[in-house]
PDB file of C-alpha atoms in Angstrom:
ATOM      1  CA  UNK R1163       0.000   0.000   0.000  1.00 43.00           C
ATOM      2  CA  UNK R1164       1.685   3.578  -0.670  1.00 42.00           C
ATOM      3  CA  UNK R1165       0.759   6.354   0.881  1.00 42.00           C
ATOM      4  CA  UNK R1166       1.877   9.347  -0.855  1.00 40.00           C
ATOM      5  CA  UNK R1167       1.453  12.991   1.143  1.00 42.00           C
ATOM      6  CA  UNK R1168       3.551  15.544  -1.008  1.00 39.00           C
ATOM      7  CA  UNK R1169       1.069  18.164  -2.639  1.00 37.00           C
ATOM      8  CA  UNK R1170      -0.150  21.002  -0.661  1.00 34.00           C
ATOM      9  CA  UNK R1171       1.825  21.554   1.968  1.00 36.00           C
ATOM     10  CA  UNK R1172       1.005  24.090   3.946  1.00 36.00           C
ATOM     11  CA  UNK R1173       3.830  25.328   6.197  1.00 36.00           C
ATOM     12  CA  UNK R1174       4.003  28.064   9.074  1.00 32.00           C
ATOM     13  CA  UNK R1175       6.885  30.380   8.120  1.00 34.00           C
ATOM     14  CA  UNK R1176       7.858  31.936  11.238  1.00 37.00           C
ATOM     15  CA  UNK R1177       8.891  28.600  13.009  1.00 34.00           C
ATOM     16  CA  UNK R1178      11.629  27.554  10.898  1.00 34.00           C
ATOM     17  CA  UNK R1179      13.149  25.278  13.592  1.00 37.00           C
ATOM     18  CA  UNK R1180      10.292  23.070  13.467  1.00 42.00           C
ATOM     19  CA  UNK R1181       9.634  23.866   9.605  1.00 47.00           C
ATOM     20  CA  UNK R1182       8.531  19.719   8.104  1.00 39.00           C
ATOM     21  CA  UNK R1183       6.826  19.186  11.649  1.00 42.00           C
ATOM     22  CA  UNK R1184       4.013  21.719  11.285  1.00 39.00           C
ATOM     23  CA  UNK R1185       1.766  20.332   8.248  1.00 42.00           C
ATOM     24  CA  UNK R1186      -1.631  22.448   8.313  1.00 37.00           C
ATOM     25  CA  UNK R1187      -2.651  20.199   5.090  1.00 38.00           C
ATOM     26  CA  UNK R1188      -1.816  16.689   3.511  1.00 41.00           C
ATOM     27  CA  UNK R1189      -3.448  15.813   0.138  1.00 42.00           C
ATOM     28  CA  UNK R1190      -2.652  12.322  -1.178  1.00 44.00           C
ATOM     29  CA  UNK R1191      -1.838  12.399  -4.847  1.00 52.00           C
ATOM     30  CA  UNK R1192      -2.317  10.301  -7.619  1.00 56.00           C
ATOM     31  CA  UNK R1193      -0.145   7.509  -8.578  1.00 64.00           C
ATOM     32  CA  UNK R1194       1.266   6.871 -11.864  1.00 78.00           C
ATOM     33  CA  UNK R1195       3.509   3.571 -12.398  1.00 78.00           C
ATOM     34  CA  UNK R1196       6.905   2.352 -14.644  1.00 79.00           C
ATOM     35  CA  UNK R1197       7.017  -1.393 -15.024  1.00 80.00           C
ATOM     36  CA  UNK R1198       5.006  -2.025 -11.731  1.00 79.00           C
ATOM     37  CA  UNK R1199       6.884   0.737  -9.583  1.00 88.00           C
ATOM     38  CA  UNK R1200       6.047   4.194  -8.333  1.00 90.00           C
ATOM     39  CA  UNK R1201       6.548   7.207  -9.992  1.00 94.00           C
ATOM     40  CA  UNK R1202       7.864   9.828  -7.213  1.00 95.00           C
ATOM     41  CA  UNK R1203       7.208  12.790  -9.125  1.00 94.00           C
ATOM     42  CA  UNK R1204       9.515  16.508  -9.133  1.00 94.00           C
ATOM     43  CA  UNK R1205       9.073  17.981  -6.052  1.00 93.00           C
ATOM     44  CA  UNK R1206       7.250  14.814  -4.268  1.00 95.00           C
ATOM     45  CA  UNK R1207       8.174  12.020  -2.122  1.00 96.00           C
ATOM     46  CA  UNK R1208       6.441   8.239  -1.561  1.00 95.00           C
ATOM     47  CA  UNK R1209       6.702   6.258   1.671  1.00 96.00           C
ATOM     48  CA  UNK R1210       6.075   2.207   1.407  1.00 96.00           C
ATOM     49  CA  UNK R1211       6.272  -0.947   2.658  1.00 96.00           C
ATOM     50  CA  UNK R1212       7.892  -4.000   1.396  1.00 95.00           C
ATOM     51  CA  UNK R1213       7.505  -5.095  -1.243  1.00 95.00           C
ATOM     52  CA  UNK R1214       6.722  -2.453  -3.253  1.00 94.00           C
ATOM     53  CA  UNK R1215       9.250  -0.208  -5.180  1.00 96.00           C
ATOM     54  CA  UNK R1216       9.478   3.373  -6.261  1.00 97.00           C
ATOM     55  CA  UNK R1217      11.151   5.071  -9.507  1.00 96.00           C
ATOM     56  CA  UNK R1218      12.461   9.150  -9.685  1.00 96.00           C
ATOM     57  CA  UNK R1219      12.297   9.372 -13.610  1.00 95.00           C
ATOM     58  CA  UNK R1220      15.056  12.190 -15.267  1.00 93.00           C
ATOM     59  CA  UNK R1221      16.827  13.317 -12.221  1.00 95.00           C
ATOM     60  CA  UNK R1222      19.302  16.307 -13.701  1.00 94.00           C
ATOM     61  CA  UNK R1223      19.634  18.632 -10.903  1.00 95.00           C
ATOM     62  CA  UNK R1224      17.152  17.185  -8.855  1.00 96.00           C
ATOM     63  CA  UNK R1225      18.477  14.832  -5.925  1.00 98.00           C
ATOM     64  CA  UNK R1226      16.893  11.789  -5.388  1.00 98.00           C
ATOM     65  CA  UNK R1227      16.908  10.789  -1.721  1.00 99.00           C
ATOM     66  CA  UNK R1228      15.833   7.129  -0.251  1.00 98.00           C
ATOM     67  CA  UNK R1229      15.489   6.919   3.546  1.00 98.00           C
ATOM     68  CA  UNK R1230      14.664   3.667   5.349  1.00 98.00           C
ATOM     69  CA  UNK R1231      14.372   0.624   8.220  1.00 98.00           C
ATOM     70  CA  UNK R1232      15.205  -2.387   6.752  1.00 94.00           C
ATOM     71  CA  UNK R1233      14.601  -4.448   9.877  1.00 96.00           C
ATOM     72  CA  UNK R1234      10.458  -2.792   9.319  1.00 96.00           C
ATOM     73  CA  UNK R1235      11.065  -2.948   5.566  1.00 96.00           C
ATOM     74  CA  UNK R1236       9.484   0.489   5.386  1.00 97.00           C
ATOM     75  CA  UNK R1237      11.749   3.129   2.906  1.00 98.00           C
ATOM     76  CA  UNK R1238      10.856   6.323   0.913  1.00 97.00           C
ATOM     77  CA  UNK R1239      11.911   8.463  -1.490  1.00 98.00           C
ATOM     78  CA  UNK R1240      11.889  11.876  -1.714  1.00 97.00           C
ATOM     79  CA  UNK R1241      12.057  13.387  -5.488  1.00 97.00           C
ATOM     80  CA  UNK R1242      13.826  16.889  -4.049  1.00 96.00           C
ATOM     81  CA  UNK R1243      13.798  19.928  -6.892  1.00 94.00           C
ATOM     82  CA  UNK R1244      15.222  22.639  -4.534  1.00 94.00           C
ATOM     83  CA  UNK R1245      17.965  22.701  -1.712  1.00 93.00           C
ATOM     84  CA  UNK R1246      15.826  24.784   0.782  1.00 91.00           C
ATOM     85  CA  UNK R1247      12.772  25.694   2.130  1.00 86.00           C
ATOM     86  CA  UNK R1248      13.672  29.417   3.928  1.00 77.00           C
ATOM     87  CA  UNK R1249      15.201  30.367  -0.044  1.00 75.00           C
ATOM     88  CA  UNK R1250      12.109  28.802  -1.962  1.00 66.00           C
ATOM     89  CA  UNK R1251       9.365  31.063  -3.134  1.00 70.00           C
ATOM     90  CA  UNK R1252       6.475  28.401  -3.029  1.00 67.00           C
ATOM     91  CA  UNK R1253       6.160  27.787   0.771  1.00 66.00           C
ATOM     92  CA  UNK R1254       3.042  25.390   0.195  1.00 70.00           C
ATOM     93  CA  UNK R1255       4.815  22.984  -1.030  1.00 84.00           C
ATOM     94  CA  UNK R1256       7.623  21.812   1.489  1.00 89.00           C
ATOM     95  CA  UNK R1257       8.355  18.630  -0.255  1.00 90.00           C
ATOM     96  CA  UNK R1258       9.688  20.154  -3.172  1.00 92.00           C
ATOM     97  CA  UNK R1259      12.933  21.232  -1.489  1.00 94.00           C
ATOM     98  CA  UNK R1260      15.469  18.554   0.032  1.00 95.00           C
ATOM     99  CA  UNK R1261      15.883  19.825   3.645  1.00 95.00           C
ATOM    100  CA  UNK R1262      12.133  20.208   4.798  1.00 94.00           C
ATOM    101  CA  UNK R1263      10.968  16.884   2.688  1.00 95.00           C
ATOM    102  CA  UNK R1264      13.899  15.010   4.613  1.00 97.00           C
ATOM    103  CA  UNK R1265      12.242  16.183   7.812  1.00 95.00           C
ATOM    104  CA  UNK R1266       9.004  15.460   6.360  1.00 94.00           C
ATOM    105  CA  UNK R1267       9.172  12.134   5.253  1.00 96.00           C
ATOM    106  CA  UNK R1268      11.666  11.124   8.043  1.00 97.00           C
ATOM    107  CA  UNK R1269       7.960  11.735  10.364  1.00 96.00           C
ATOM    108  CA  UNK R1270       5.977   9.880   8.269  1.00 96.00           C
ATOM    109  CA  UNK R1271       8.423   7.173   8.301  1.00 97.00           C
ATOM    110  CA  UNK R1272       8.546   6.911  12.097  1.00 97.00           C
ATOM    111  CA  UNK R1273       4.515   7.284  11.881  1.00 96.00           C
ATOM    112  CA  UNK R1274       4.067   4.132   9.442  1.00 96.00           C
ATOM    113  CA  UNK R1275       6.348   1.705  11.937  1.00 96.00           C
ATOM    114  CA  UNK R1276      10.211   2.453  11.104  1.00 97.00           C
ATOM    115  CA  UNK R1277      12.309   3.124  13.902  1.00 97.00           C
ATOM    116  CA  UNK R1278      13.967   6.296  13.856  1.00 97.00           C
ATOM    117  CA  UNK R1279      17.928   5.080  15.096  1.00 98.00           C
ATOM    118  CA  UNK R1280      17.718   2.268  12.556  1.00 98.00           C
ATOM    119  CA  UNK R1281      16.927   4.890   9.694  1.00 98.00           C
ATOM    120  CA  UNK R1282      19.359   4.799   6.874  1.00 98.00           C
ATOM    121  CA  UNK R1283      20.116   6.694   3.616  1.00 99.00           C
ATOM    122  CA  UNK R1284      21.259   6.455   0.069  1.00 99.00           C
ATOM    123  CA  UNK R1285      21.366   9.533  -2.420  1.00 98.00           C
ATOM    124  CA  UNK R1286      21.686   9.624  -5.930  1.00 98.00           C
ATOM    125  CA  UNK R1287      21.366  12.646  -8.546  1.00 97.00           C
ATOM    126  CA  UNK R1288      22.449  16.769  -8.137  1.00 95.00           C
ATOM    127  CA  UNK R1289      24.260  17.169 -11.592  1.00 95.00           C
ATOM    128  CA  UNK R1290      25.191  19.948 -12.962  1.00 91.00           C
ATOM    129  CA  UNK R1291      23.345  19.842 -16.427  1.00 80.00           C
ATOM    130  CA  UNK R1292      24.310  23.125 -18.028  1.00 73.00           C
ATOM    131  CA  UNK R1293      28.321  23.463 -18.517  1.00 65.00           C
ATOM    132  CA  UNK R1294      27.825  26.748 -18.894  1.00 61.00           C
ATOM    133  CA  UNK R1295      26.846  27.949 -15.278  1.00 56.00           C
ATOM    134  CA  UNK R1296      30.018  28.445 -12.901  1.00 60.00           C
ATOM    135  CA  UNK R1297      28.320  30.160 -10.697  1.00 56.00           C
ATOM    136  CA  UNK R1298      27.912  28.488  -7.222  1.00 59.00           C
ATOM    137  CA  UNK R1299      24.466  30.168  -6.449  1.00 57.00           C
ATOM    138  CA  UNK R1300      23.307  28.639  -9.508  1.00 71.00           C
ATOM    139  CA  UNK R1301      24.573  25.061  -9.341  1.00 87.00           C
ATOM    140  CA  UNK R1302      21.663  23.716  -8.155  1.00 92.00           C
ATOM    141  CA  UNK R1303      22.516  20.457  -8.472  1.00 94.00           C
ATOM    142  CA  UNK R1304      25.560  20.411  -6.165  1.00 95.00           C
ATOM    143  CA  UNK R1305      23.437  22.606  -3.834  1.00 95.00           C
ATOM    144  CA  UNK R1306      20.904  19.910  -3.434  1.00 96.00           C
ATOM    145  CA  UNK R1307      23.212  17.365  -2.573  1.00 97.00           C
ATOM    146  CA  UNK R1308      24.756  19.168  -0.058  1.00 97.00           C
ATOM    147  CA  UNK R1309      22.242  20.135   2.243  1.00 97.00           C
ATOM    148  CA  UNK R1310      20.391  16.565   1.611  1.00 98.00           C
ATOM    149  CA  UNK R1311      23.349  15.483   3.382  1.00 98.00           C
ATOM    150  CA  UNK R1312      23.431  17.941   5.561  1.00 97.00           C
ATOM    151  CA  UNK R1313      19.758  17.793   6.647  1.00 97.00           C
ATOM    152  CA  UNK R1314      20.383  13.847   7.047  1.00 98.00           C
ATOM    153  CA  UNK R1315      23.132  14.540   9.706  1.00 97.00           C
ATOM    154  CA  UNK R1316      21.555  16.574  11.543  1.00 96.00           C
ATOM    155  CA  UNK R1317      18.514  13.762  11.273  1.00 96.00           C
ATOM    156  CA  UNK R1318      21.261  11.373  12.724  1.00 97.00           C
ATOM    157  CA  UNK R1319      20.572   9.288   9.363  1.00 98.00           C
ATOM    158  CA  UNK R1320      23.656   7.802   8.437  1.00 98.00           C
ATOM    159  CA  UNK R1321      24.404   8.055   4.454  1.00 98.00           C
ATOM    160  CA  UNK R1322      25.460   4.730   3.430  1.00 98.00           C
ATOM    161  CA  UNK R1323      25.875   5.421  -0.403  1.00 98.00           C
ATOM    162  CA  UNK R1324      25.935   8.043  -2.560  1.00 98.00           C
ATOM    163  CA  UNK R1325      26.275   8.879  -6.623  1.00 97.00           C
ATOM    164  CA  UNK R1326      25.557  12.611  -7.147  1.00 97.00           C
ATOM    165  CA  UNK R1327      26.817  14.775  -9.279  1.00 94.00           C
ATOM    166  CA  UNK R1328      28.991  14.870 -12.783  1.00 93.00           C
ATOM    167  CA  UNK R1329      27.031  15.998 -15.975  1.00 92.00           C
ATOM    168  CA  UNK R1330      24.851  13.547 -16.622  1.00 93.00           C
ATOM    169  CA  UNK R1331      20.920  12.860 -15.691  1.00 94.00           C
ATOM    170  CA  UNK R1332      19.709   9.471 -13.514  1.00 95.00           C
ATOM    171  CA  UNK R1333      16.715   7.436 -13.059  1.00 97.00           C
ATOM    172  CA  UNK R1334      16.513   5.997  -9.592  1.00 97.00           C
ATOM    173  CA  UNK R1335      15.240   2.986  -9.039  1.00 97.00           C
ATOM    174  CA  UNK R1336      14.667   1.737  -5.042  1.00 98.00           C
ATOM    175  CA  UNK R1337      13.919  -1.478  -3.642  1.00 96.00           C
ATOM    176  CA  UNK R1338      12.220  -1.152  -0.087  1.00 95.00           C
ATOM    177  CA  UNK R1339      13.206  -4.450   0.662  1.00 95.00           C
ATOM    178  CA  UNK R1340      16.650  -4.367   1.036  1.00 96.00           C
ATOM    179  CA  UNK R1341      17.398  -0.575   0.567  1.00 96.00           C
ATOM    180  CA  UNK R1342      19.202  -0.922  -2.958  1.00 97.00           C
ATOM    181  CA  UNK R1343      18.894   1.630  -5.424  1.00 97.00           C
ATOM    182  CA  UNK R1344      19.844   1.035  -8.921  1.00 97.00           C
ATOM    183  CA  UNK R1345      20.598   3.418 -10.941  1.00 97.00           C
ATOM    184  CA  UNK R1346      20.389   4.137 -14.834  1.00 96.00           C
ATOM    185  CA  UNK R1347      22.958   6.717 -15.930  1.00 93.00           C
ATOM    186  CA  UNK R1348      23.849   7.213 -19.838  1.00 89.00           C
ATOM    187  CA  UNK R1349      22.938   4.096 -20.697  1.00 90.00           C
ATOM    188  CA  UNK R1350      24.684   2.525 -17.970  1.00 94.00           C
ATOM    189  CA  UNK R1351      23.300   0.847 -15.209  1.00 96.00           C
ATOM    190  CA  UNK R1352      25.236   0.399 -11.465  1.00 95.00           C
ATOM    191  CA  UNK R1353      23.662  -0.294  -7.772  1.00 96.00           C
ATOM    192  CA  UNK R1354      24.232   1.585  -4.725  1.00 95.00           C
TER     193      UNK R1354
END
């Protein structure tokens, strides 16, 4: 059964501190599916249980974070667009940026049965698609990576596995039962 909870978000500004853990709104959204797995869509994130299996299609800049307890064989993924909340425009949408949909999801994870010490991370994605952007404001892509690791330590979420950056785009494939994630990359396929 998934339960997705990513679309309007309603979040209380002010409170920063406490930003994923004040949700005034949760609308489930619809579902679409790749070969029998989830589509997380841009901006959304997915929490399951074992077996099933979730897909973040065309990840350029994006990062594509997968958090779970394999001993409850419950895992999500978050499909993040944005590196964070306090610098994004759209505040009713929290899931759309890495640091508040870590918080986010990390709850609903500890909600559906996973316990929080035995929570554990992959990432995958955060390229930098356009060669010609130097800037560092403007690489989103390593700017997403970095605070999704940043927001996981401070979750105490140990990052077991990571493939972010270069130039190219991902798909993201991840397996709730065992925590894999494989990844298609140019044409190329490898497993974190």
């Amino acid at each position: 059964m998934i339960e997705r909870r990513a679309e309007g978000l309603a979040i209380e500004e002010e409170k920063r501190v406490t930003l994923a853990r004040r949700v005034d709104e949760v609308q489930p959204c619809q579902a679409h599916y790749v070969d029998g797995d989830a589509v997380v869509g841009v901006g959304e994130y997915q929490v399951v249980h074992a077996p099933e299996k979730l897909v973040c299609l065309g990840l350029g800049s994006c990062v594509g974070i997968a958090i779970f307890d394999i001993s409850s064989q419950i895992g999500g993924l978050i499909h993040a667009m944005l590196p964070k909340y306090e610098e994004g425009r759209d505040k009713t949408k929290a899931s759309k940026y890495a640091d508040s949909a870590v918080m986010l999801m990390v709850d609903e994870l500890v909600e559906m049965g996973a316990r929080k010490p035995l929570l554990r991370a992959k990432i995958a994605g955060g390229a930098q698609m356009f060669s010609f952007i130097s800037s560092d404001t403007l690489n989103i892509g390593q700017r997403n990576s970095v605070v999704a690791k940043e927001t996981l330590k401070k979750e105490n979420i140990p990052l077991l596995a990571e493939d972010v950056g270069g130039t190219k785009g991902r798909t993201i494939f991840f397996n709730s039962v065992d925590g894999s994630i494989r990844i298609q990359k140019n044409g190329e396929v490898s497993q974190i």
